[in-house]
CSV table of C-alpha atoms in Angstrom, one decimal:
chain,number,residue,atom,x,y,z
A,1,MET,CA,-49.6,-7.7,43.6
A,2,LYS,CA,-48.9,-3.9,43.6
A,3,VAL,CA,-46.1,-2.7,41.3
A,4,CYS,CA,-44.1,0.4,40.9
A,5,LEU,CA,-43.2,1.3,37.3
A,6,ALA,CA,-40.3,3.6,36.7
A,7,GLY,CA,-40.0,5.3,33.3
A,8,GLU,CA,-42.6,6.9,31.1
A,9,GLY,CA,-40.6,6.3,27.9
A,10,ALA,CA,-41.1,3.8,25.0
A,11,MET,CA,-40.4,0.6,27.1
A,12,GLY,CA,-42.5,1.9,30.0
A,13,GLY,CA,-45.4,2.1,27.6
A,14,ASN,CA,-44.9,-1.5,26.5
A,15,HIS,CA,-44.5,-2.9,30.0
A,16,VAL,CA,-47.5,-1.1,31.6
A,17,LYS,CA,-49.8,-2.7,29.0
A,18,THR,CA,-48.5,-6.2,29.8
A,19,LEU,CA,-48.6,-5.6,33.6
A,20,GLN,CA,-52.2,-4.4,33.4
A,21,SER,CA,-53.2,-7.5,31.4
A,22,ILE,CA,-52.1,-9.9,34.2
A,23,GLU,CA,-54.8,-10.9,36.7
A,24,GLY,CA,-54.0,-9.8,40.2
A,25,VAL,CA,-51.4,-7.2,39.2
A,26,GLU,CA,-51.9,-3.5,39.8
A,27,VAL,CA,-49.6,-0.7,38.7
A,28,VAL,CA,-50.2,1.7,41.6
A,29,THR,CA,-47.4,4.3,41.1
A,30,LEU,CA,-45.1,5.7,38.4
A,31,ALA,CA,-41.6,7.1,39.0
A,32,GLY,CA,-41.0,9.5,36.1
A,33,GLY,CA,-38.2,11.4,34.7
A,34,ILE,CA,-40.0,14.5,33.3
A,35,GLU,CA,-43.0,15.9,35.3
A,36,ALA,CA,-45.2,16.7,32.3
A,37,ASP,CA,-44.5,13.4,30.6
A,38,ALA,CA,-45.0,11.4,33.8
A,39,ALA,CA,-48.3,13.1,34.6
A,40,ALA,CA,-49.6,12.5,31.1
A,41,PHE,CA,-48.5,8.8,31.1
A,42,ALA,CA,-50.1,8.2,34.6
A,43,LYS,CA,-53.3,9.7,33.4
A,44,GLU,CA,-53.4,7.8,30.1
A,45,HIS,CA,-52.8,4.4,31.9
A,46,GLY,CA,-54.9,5.1,35.0
A,47,ILE,CA,-52.0,5.0,37.5
A,48,PRO,CA,-53.2,6.7,40.6
A,49,HIS,CA,-49.8,8.1,41.9
A,50,HIS,CA,-46.7,9.5,40.2
A,51,SER,CA,-43.6,11.3,41.3
A,52,LEU,CA,-40.1,12.1,40.1
A,53,ASP,CA,-38.7,10.5,43.3
A,54,LEU,CA,-38.3,6.7,42.9
A,55,GLU,CA,-37.9,6.2,46.6
A,56,GLU,CA,-41.2,7.9,47.3
A,57,CYS,CA,-42.9,5.6,44.7
A,58,LEU,CA,-41.3,2.5,46.1
A,59,SER,CA,-42.6,3.6,49.6
A,60,GLN,CA,-46.3,3.6,48.4
A,61,PRO,CA,-48.5,1.3,50.5
A,62,GLY,CA,-48.4,-2.4,49.4
A,63,VAL,CA,-45.8,-2.1,46.7
A,64,GLU,CA,-44.0,-5.4,46.3
A,65,ALA,CA,-42.2,-5.1,43.0
A,66,ALA,CA,-40.4,-2.6,40.8
A,67,VAL,CA,-40.3,-2.6,37.0
A,68,LEU,CA,-37.4,-0.4,35.8
A,69,PRO,CA,-37.4,0.5,32.1
A,70,THR,CA,-35.2,3.5,32.8
A,71,PRO,CA,-32.0,5.0,31.3
A,72,ASN,CA,-29.1,2.5,31.2
A,73,GLN,CA,-26.9,4.6,33.5
A,74,VAL,CA,-29.3,4.2,36.5
A,75,HIS,CA,-30.2,0.5,36.1
A,76,ALA,CA,-27.8,-0.7,38.7
A,77,SER,CA,-28.3,2.0,41.3
A,78,GLN,CA,-32.1,1.9,41.0
A,79,SER,CA,-32.2,-1.9,41.2
A,80,GLU,CA,-30.0,-1.8,44.4
A,81,LEU,CA,-32.3,0.9,45.9
A,82,ALA,CA,-35.4,-1.2,45.3
A,83,LEU,CA,-33.8,-4.4,46.6
A,84,ASN,CA,-32.7,-2.7,49.7
A,85,MET,CA,-36.3,-1.5,50.2
A,86,GLY,CA,-37.5,-5.1,50.0
A,87,LYS,CA,-38.9,-5.0,46.5
A,88,HIS,CA,-38.6,-7.6,43.8
A,89,VAL,CA,-36.9,-6.1,40.7
A,90,PHE,CA,-37.4,-6.4,36.9
A,91,VAL,CA,-34.8,-4.2,35.2
A,92,GLU,CA,-34.3,-3.5,31.5
A,93,LEU,CA,-31.0,-4.7,30.1
A,94,PRO,CA,-28.2,-4.0,30.7
A,95,MET,CA,-28.2,-4.6,34.5
A,96,ALA,CA,-25.2,-2.2,34.5
A,97,LEU,CA,-22.7,-0.5,32.2
A,98,ASN,CA,-19.6,-2.3,33.5
A,99,LEU,CA,-18.6,-5.5,35.1
A,100,LYS,CA,-17.8,-4.1,38.5
A,101,ASP,CA,-21.3,-2.6,39.0
A,102,SER,CA,-22.9,-5.9,37.6
A,103,GLU,CA,-21.0,-8.0,40.2
A,104,HIS,CA,-22.1,-5.6,42.9
A,105,LEU,CA,-25.7,-5.8,41.9
A,106,VAL,CA,-25.6,-9.6,41.8
A,107,SER,CA,-24.2,-9.6,45.4
A,108,VAL,CA,-27.0,-7.3,46.6
A,109,ALA,CA,-29.6,-9.5,44.9
A,110,GLU,CA,-28.2,-12.7,46.4
A,111,LYS,CA,-28.2,-11.2,49.9
A,112,SER,CA,-31.7,-9.9,49.6
A,113,GLY,CA,-33.3,-13.3,48.7
A,114,LEU,CA,-35.6,-11.4,46.3
A,115,VAL,CA,-36.3,-11.9,42.6
A,116,CYS,CA,-34.0,-9.6,40.6
A,117,MET,CA,-34.4,-10.2,36.9
A,118,VAL,CA,-33.0,-8.5,33.8
A,119,ASN,CA,-34.9,-8.3,30.6
A,120,HIS,CA,-32.7,-10.4,28.2
A,121,SER,CA,-35.7,-10.6,25.9
A,122,MET,CA,-34.0,-12.8,23.3
A,123,LEU,CA,-34.3,-15.7,25.6
A,124,TYR,CA,-38.1,-15.4,25.5
A,125,ASN,CA,-38.4,-14.9,21.7
A,126,PRO,CA,-40.2,-17.9,20.1
A,127,PHE,CA,-37.9,-18.0,17.0
A,128,HIS,CA,-34.7,-17.9,18.9
A,129,ARG,CA,-36.0,-20.4,21.4
A,130,GLU,CA,-36.7,-22.8,18.4
A,131,ILE,CA,-33.0,-22.5,17.4
A,132,TYR,CA,-32.1,-23.3,21.0
A,133,ARG,CA,-34.4,-26.4,21.0
A,134,GLN,CA,-33.1,-27.7,17.7
A,135,VAL,CA,-29.4,-27.2,18.7
A,136,HIS,CA,-29.9,-28.9,22.1
A,137,SER,CA,-32.0,-31.7,20.7
A,138,GLY,CA,-29.3,-32.5,18.1
A,139,GLU,CA,-31.7,-31.7,15.1
A,140,PHE,CA,-29.5,-28.8,14.0
A,141,THR,CA,-25.7,-28.7,14.0
A,142,LEU,CA,-24.8,-25.0,14.2
A,143,TYR,CA,-21.6,-23.6,12.7
A,144,HIS,CA,-21.9,-19.9,12.4
A,145,ILE,CA,-24.3,-17.1,13.6
A,146,VAL,CA,-24.2,-13.9,11.5
A,147,GLN,CA,-26.0,-11.0,13.3
A,148,GLN,CA,-26.7,-7.4,12.4
A,149,THR,CA,-28.3,-4.6,14.3
A,150,TYR,CA,-28.8,-1.3,12.4
A,151,PHE,CA,-30.2,2.1,13.5
A,152,MET,CA,-30.0,5.7,12.4
A,153,ARG,CA,-29.3,7.3,15.7
A,154,ARG,CA,-27.2,10.4,15.0
A,155,GLU,CA,-29.7,12.4,17.0
A,156,ASN,CA,-30.5,11.4,20.6
A,157,LEU,CA,-34.0,10.1,20.0
A,158,ASN,CA,-35.9,7.0,21.2
A,159,MET,CA,-37.7,4.5,19.0
A,160,HIS,CA,-40.7,6.8,18.7
A,161,GLY,CA,-38.6,9.8,17.6
A,162,LYS,CA,-38.9,11.6,21.0
A,163,PRO,CA,-35.8,13.3,22.5
A,164,ARG,CA,-33.9,11.2,25.1
A,165,THR,CA,-32.4,12.6,28.3
A,166,TRP,CA,-29.7,10.0,28.2
A,167,THR,CA,-27.4,8.4,25.5
A,168,ASP,CA,-27.8,4.9,24.3
A,169,GLU,CA,-24.8,2.8,23.2
A,170,LEU,CA,-24.1,-0.2,21.1
A,171,LEU,CA,-22.1,-2.6,23.2
A,172,TRP,CA,-23.6,-2.7,26.7
A,173,HIS,CA,-27.2,-2.3,25.4
A,174,GLN,CA,-27.8,-3.3,21.8
A,175,ALA,CA,-25.2,-6.0,21.4
A,176,CYS,CA,-26.1,-7.3,24.9
A,177,HIS,CA,-29.2,-8.8,23.4
A,178,MET,CA,-27.1,-11.0,21.1
A,179,VAL,CA,-24.4,-11.9,23.6
A,180,ALA,CA,-27.1,-12.9,26.2
A,181,PHE,CA,-28.7,-15.3,23.7
A,182,VAL,CA,-25.4,-16.7,22.5
A,183,ALA,CA,-24.3,-17.4,26.0
A,184,TRP,CA,-27.5,-19.3,26.7
A,185,LEU,CA,-27.5,-21.1,23.4
A,186,LEU,CA,-23.8,-22.2,24.0
A,187,GLU,CA,-24.2,-22.9,27.7
A,188,GLY,CA,-21.3,-25.0,29.0
A,189,GLN,CA,-19.0,-23.7,26.3
A,190,LYS,CA,-16.1,-21.3,27.0
A,191,ILE,CA,-16.6,-18.3,24.8
A,192,GLU,CA,-13.7,-16.2,23.5
A,193,ALA,CA,-14.7,-12.6,22.6
A,194,TRP,CA,-13.1,-9.6,20.8
A,195,GLY,CA,-14.3,-6.5,19.0
A,196,GLN,CA,-13.4,-3.2,17.3
A,197,ALA,CA,-15.1,0.2,17.1
A,198,GLY,CA,-15.3,3.0,14.6
A,199,PRO,CA,-15.0,6.7,15.4
A,200,LYS,CA,-17.0,8.3,18.2
A,201,HIS,CA,-19.8,10.7,17.4
A,202,SER,CA,-18.6,14.3,17.9
A,203,LYS,CA,-21.6,15.2,20.2
A,204,LEU,CA,-22.9,11.9,21.6
A,205,ASP,CA,-19.3,10.7,22.5
A,206,ILE,CA,-20.1,7.1,21.7
A,207,PRO,CA,-18.8,4.7,19.0
A,208,MET,CA,-21.4,4.6,16.2
A,209,ASP,CA,-20.2,1.4,14.6
A,210,ILE,CA,-18.8,-1.8,16.2
A,211,THR,CA,-18.1,-5.3,15.1
A,212,ILE,CA,-17.9,-8.3,17.5
A,213,GLY,CA,-16.4,-11.8,17.1
A,214,LEU,CA,-17.2,-14.7,19.4
A,215,ARG,CA,-15.9,-18.3,19.3
A,216,SER,CA,-17.0,-21.1,21.5
A,217,SER,CA,-14.7,-23.9,22.7
A,218,ASN,CA,-16.4,-26.3,20.3
A,219,GLY,CA,-15.8,-24.1,17.3
A,220,ILE,CA,-19.1,-22.3,16.7
A,221,ILE,CA,-18.4,-18.7,15.6
A,222,VAL,CA,-20.4,-15.5,15.8
A,223,SER,CA,-20.0,-12.5,13.5
A,224,SER,CA,-21.8,-9.4,14.7
A,225,ALA,CA,-22.2,-5.9,13.1
A,226,ASN,CA,-23.8,-3.0,14.9
A,227,SER,CA,-24.4,0.5,13.7
A,228,PHE,CA,-26.0,3.8,14.7
A,229,ASN,CA,-25.1,5.2,11.3
A,230,ASN,CA,-27.3,3.1,9.1
A,231,HIS,CA,-29.7,5.0,6.8
A,232,GLY,CA,-33.2,3.5,7.1
A,233,PRO,CA,-35.4,2.0,9.8
A,234,ILE,CA,-34.3,0.0,12.8
A,235,THR,CA,-33.3,-3.4,11.5
A,236,GLY,CA,-32.2,-6.6,13.1
A,237,MET,CA,-31.2,-9.9,11.5
A,238,TYR,CA,-29.9,-13.3,12.7
A,239,ARG,CA,-28.7,-15.9,10.2
A,240,TYR,CA,-28.1,-19.4,11.7
A,241,ILE,CA,-25.8,-21.4,9.4
A,242,GLY,CA,-25.6,-25.1,10.1
A,243,GLU,CA,-24.8,-28.5,8.6
A,244,GLU,CA,-28.4,-29.4,7.8
A,245,ARG,CA,-29.8,-26.0,6.8
A,246,THR,CA,-29.7,-22.2,7.2
A,247,TYR,CA,-32.3,-20.2,9.1
A,248,LEU,CA,-33.0,-16.5,8.9
A,249,VAL,CA,-34.7,-14.6,11.7
A,250,GLU,CA,-35.7,-11.1,10.8
A,251,LYS,CA,-38.8,-8.7,10.8
A,252,GLY,CA,-40.7,-11.0,13.2
A,253,THR,CA,-40.4,-14.1,11.0
A,254,MET,CA,-38.2,-17.2,10.8
A,255,THR,CA,-37.6,-18.9,7.4
A,256,ASP,CA,-35.6,-21.9,6.2
A,257,THR,CA,-33.1,-22.3,3.4
A,258,GLU,CA,-35.9,-22.1,0.8
A,259,GLY,CA,-37.5,-19.1,2.4
A,260,LYS,CA,-40.4,-21.0,3.9
A,261,PRO,CA,-41.8,-20.2,7.3
A,262,VAL,CA,-40.5,-22.5,10.1
A,263,PRO,CA,-43.1,-24.1,12.3
A,264,LEU,CA,-42.4,-23.6,16.0
A,265,ALA,CA,-42.5,-26.5,18.4
A,266,ASP,CA,-43.4,-24.3,21.4
A,267,GLU,CA,-45.0,-20.9,21.2
A,268,SER,CA,-46.3,-20.9,24.8
A,269,PHE,CA,-43.3,-19.7,26.7
A,270,PRO,CA,-44.3,-16.6,28.8
A,271,SER,CA,-43.1,-13.1,28.1
A,272,PRO,CA,-40.4,-11.6,30.3
A,273,ILE,CA,-42.9,-9.7,32.4
A,274,HIS,CA,-45.0,-12.8,32.9
A,275,GLU,CA,-41.8,-14.8,33.9
A,276,PHE,CA,-41.1,-12.1,36.4
A,277,ILE,CA,-44.5,-12.2,38.0
A,278,ASN,CA,-44.7,-16.0,37.9
A,279,SER,CA,-41.2,-16.4,39.5
A,280,ILE,CA,-42.3,-14.1,42.4
A,281,ARG,CA,-45.6,-16.1,42.9
A,282,GLU,CA,-43.8,-19.4,42.7
A,283,GLY,CA,-40.9,-18.5,44.8
A,284,ARG,CA,-38.2,-19.4,42.3
A,285,GLU,CA,-35.3,-17.9,40.3
A,286,PRO,CA,-36.4,-16.6,36.9
A,287,LEU,CA,-34.7,-17.7,33.7
A,288,THR,CA,-32.9,-14.4,33.4
A,289,SER,CA,-32.0,-13.5,37.0
A,290,VAL,CA,-29.1,-11.2,37.4
A,291,GLN,CA,-27.2,-14.0,38.9
A,292,SER,CA,-27.6,-16.2,35.8
A,293,GLN,CA,-26.7,-13.4,33.5
A,294,LEU,CA,-23.4,-12.3,35.1
A,295,PRO,CA,-21.4,-14.4,32.6
A,296,VAL,CA,-22.9,-12.2,29.8
A,297,MET,CA,-21.5,-9.1,31.5
A,298,ARG,CA,-18.1,-10.8,31.7
A,299,ILE,CA,-18.2,-11.3,27.9
A,300,LEU,CA,-19.1,-7.7,27.3
A,301,HIS,CA,-16.3,-6.6,29.6
A,302,GLU,CA,-13.8,-8.7,27.5
A,303,ILE,CA,-15.2,-7.0,24.3
A,304,GLN,CA,-14.9,-3.6,25.9
A,305,GLU,CA,-11.3,-4.2,26.7
A,306,HIS,CA,-10.7,-4.8,23.0
A,307,LEU,CA,-12.6,-1.7,22.0
A,308,ASP,CA,-10.6,0.4,24.5
A,309,ALA,CA,-7.4,-1.0,23.1
């Protein structure tokens, strides 16, 4: 399978390594954003063709699929372009930055009959999948999720400290990870959502701090705090509070009430990129197809209305 990768940034570097590790998959072209960076990236990873024109890259002979770890603002338009050119699509979250564009992309994907998958990576994380398993098996009665995501992002830099050509934001990107997993964990439940935002950054023009509240129809609540103002390294934490015990997921570990590591029942679930390739080969809808994730975007829209108010 020949693949077009778009984006020479931090996530592009992660995805190209996974793609090149899968038997029968070949990254044959790179659609870049900055010529010098794209040329260096293509040379480093042995990609034979690169261009700053995505359509040119998608038109390379034999390309069947596009992987789009590109700026948030172009996810929807680039996905639509690729689908209209007959390519399967893997796009980084969010699929779009508002509900209207999300609904439009889902419509395009459904009409195309192609795989169009968004990288809601939390649904593939073994620790959070263990929470899902225990909740749905009845082993763990969940009451409250406390979630925190902290960055220092007062300058427009990516995770490797390199300047960005676009501006990240807390709700539709960072908090989207949490909302996607909660929507999956609480599937079948109606979720009420609200939020509030602190002041906008004077230059970046985005809220630097937000809090989010969620409540399911069966009474489970979520308290979420997100900041681009936090002094220190990137930090993420999930505390799952239940009847039987409390779990803490942070820094690549999952511990129980006593601080002991939690054994995982299943560590074999594929990565998002593997799920994308497998779903194409097997002719099925992937776990995080854009169609299945549209309810997530509706929850974000509801939160955005609260932030705007």
